PDB file of C-alpha atoms in Angstrom:
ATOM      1  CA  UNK A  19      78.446  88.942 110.264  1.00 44.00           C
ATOM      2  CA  UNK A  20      78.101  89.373 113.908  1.00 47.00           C
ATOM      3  CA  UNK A  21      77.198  92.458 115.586  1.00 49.00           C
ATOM      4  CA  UNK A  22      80.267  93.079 117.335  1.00 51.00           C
ATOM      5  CA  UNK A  23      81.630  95.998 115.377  1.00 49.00           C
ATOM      6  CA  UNK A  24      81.840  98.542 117.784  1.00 52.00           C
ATOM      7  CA  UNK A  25      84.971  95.972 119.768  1.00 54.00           C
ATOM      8  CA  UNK A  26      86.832  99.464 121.204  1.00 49.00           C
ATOM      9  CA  UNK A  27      87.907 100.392 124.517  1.00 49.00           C
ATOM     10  CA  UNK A  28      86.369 101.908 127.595  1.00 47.00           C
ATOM     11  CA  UNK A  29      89.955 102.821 129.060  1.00 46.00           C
ATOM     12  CA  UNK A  30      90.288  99.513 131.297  1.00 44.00           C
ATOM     13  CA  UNK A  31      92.610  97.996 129.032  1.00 43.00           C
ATOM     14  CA  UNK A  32      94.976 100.584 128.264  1.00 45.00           C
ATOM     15  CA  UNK A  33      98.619 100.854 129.095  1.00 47.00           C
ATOM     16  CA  UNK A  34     100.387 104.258 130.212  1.00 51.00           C
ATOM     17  CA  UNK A  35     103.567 106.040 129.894  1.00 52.00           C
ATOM     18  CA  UNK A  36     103.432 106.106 133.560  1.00 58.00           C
ATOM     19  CA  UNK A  37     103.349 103.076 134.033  1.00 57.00           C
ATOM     20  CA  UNK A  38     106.379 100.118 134.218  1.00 60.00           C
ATOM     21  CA  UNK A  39     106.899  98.269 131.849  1.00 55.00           C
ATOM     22  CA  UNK A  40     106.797  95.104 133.422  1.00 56.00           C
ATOM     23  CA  UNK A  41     103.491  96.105 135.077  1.00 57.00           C
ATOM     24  CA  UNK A  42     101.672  97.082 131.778  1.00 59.00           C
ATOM     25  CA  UNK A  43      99.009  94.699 130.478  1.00 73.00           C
ATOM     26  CA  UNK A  44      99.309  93.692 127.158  1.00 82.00           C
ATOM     27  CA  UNK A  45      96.175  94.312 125.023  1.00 89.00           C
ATOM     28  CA  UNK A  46      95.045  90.972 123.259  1.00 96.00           C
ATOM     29  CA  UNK A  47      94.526  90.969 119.646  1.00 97.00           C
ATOM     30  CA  UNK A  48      90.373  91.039 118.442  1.00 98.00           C
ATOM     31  CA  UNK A  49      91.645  89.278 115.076  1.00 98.00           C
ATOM     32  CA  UNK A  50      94.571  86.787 114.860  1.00 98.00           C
ATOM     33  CA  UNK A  51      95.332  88.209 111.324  1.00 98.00           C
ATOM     34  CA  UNK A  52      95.022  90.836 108.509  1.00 98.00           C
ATOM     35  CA  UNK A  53      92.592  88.593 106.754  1.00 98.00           C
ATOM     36  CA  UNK A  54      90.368  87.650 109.362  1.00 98.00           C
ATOM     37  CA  UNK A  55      90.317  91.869 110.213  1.00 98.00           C
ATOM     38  CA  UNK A  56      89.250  91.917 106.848  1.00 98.00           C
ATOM     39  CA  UNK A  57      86.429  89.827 106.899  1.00 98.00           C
ATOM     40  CA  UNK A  58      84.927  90.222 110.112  1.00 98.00           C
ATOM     41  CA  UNK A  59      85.814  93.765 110.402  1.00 97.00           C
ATOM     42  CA  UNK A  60      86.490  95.871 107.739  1.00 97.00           C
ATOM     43  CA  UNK A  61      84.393  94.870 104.807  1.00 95.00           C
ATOM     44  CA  UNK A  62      81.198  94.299 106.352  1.00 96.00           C
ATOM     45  CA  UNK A  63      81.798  97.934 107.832  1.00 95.00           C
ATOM     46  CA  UNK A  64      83.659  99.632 104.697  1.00 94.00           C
ATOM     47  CA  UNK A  65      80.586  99.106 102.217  1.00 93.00           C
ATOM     48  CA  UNK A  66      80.915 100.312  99.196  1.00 93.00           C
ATOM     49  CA  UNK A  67      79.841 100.229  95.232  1.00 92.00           C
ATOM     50  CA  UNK A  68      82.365  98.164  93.599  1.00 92.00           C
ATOM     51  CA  UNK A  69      81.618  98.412  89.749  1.00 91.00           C
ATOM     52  CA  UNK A  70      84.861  98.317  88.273  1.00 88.00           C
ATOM     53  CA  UNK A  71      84.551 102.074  86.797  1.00 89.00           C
ATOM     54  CA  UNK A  72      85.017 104.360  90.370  1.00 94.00           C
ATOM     55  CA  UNK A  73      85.958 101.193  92.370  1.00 95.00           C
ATOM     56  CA  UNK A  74      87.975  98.227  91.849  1.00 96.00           C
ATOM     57  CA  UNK A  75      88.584  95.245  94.001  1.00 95.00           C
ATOM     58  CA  UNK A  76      90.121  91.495  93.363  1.00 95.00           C
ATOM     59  CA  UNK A  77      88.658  88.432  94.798  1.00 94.00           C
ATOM     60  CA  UNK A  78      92.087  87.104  95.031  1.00 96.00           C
ATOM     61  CA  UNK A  79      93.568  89.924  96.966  1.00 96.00           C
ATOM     62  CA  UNK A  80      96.442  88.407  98.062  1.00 97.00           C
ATOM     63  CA  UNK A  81      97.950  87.801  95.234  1.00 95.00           C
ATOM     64  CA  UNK A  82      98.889  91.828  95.337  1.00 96.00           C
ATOM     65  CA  UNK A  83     102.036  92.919  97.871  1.00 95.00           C
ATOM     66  CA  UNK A  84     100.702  96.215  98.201  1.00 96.00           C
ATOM     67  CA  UNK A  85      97.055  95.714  99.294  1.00 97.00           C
ATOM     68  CA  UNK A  86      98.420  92.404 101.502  1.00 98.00           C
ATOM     69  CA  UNK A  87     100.473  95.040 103.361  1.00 98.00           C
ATOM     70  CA  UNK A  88      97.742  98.023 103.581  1.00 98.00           C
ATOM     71  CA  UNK A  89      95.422  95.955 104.979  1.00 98.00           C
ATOM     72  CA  UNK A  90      97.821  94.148 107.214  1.00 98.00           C
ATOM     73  CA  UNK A  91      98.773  98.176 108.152  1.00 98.00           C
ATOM     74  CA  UNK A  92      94.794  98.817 108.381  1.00 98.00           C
ATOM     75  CA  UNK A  93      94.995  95.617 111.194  1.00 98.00           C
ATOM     76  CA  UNK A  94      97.880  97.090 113.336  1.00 98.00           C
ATOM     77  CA  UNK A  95      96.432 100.253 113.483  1.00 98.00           C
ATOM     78  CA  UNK A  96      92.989  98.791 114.386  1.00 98.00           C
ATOM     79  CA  UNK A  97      93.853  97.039 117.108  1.00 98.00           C
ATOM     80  CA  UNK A  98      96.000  99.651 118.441  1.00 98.00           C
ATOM     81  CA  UNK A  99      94.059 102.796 118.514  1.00 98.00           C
ATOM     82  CA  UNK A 100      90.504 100.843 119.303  1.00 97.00           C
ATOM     83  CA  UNK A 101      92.151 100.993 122.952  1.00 97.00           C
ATOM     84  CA  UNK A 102      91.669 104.426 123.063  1.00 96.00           C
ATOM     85  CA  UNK A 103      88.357 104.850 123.835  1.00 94.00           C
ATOM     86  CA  UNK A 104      87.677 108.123 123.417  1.00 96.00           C
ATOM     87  CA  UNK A 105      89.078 109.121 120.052  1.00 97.00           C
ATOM     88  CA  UNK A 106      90.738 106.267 118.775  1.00 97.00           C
ATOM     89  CA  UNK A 107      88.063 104.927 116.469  1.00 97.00           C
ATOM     90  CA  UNK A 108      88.228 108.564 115.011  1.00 98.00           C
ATOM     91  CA  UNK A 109      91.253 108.491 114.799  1.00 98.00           C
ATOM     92  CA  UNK A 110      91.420 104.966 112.559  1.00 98.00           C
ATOM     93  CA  UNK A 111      88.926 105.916 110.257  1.00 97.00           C
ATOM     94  CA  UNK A 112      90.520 109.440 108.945  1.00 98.00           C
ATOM     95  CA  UNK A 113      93.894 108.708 109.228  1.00 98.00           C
ATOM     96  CA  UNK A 114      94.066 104.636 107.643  1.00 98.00           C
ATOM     97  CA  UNK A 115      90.527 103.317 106.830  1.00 98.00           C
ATOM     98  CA  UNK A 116      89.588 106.591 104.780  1.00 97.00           C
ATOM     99  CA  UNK A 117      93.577 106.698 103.384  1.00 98.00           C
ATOM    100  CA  UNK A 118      93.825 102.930 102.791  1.00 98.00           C
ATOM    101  CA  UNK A 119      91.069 101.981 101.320  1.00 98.00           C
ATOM    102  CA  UNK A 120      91.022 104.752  98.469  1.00 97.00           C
ATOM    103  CA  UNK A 121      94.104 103.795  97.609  1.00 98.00           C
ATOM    104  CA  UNK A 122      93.023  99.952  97.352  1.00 97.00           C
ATOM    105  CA  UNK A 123      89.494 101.167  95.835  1.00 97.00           C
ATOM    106  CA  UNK A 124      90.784 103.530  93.245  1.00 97.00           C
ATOM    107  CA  UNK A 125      90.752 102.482  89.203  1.00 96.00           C
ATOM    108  CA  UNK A 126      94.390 103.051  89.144  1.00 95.00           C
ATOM    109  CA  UNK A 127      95.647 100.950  92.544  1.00 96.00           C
ATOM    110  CA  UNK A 128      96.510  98.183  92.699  1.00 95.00           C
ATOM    111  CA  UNK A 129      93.792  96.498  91.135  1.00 96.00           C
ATOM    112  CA  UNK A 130      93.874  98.032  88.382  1.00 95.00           C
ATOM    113  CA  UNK A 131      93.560  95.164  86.180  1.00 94.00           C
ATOM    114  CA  UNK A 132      91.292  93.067  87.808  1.00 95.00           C
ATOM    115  CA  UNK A 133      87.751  92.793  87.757  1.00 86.00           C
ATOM    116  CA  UNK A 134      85.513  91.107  90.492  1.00 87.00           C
ATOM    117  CA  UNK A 135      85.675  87.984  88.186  1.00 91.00           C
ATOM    118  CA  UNK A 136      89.351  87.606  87.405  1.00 93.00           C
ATOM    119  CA  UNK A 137      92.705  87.867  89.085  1.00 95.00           C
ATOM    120  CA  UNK A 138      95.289  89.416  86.479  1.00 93.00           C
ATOM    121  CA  UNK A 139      98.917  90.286  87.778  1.00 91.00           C
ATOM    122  CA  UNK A 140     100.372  93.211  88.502  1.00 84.00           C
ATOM    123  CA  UNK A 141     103.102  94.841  86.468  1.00 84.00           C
ATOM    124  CA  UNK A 142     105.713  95.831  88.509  1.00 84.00           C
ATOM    125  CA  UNK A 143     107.845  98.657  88.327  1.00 85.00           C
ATOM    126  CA  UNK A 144     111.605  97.719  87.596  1.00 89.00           C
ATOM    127  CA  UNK A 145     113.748 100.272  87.604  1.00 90.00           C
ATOM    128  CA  UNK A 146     117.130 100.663  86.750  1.00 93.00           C
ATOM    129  CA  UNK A 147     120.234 100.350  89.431  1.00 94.00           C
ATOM    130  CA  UNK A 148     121.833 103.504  89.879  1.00 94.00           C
ATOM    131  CA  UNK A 149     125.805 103.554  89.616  1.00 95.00           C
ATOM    132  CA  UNK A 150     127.462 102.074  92.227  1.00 93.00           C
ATOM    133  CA  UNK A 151     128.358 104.451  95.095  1.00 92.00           C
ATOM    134  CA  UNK A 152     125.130 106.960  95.070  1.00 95.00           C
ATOM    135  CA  UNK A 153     123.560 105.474  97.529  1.00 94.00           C
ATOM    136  CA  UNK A 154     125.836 103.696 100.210  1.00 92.00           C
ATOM    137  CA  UNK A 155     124.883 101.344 103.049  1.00 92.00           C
ATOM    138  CA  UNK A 156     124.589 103.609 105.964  1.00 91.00           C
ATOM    139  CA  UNK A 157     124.593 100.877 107.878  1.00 92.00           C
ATOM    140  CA  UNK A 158     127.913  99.851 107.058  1.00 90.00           C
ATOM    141  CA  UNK A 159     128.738 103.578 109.155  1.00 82.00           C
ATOM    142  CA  UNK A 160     127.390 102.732 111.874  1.00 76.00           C
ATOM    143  CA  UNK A 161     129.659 102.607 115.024  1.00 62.00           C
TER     144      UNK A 161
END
């Protein structure tokens, strides 16, 4: 792991909402993808006890829909507010690292049947349709 963690904005990179459009600089991405944000960034800073009892996690991760799009969400956001340099961090860390990452970590998520050994599927919820006509295309109203 390198020392880099702290990757955030001073304000020199930002765009505006005063500012065109075609004038705005477009911030470039730290990490090219979710998973490389996940190793280089967010598990070597999100440390925690992962016994299996008050935290789960699977080694195969992306075997799971929902944590492959939390952490892709975790990413986004990342890279997005660490251009704000004076709250954004803040900002990333109460509202999706904190959020996220219980939801991933807790005994019930999504990895609830793994262990840190073994990838085991997910059931997955498969509900029933409901009669035709309760819920209609609403984009087949659109004008």
């Amino acid at each position: 792991m390198t020392n880099d963690i702290g990757r955030f904005s001073s304000g020199d990179t930002e765009t505006h909402a005063d500012t065109p459009a075609e004038e705005q600089k477009t911030a470039e991405l730290v990490y090219g993808s979710a998973e490389e944000f996940l190793h280089e960034q967010l598990l070597p800073t999100y440390v925690r006890d992962v016994d299996g009892r008050a935290a789960k996690w699977c080694l195969e991760w992306y075997f799971h829909p929902e944590a492959v799009s939390r952490v892709e969400a975790l990413w986004r956001a990342w890279e997005h507010l660490r251009l704000d340099g004076a709250t954004g961090i803040s900002v990333w860390w109460k509202d999706h690292a904190d959020h996220h990452m219980s939801v991933l970590l807790d005994p019930r998520g999504p990895f609830y049947k793994c262990d840190m050994q073994k990838h085991r599927d997910p059931e997955h919820l498969e509900p029933k349709r409901a009669p035709a006509g309760w819920f209609p295309d609403v984009r087949l109203k659109q004008s």
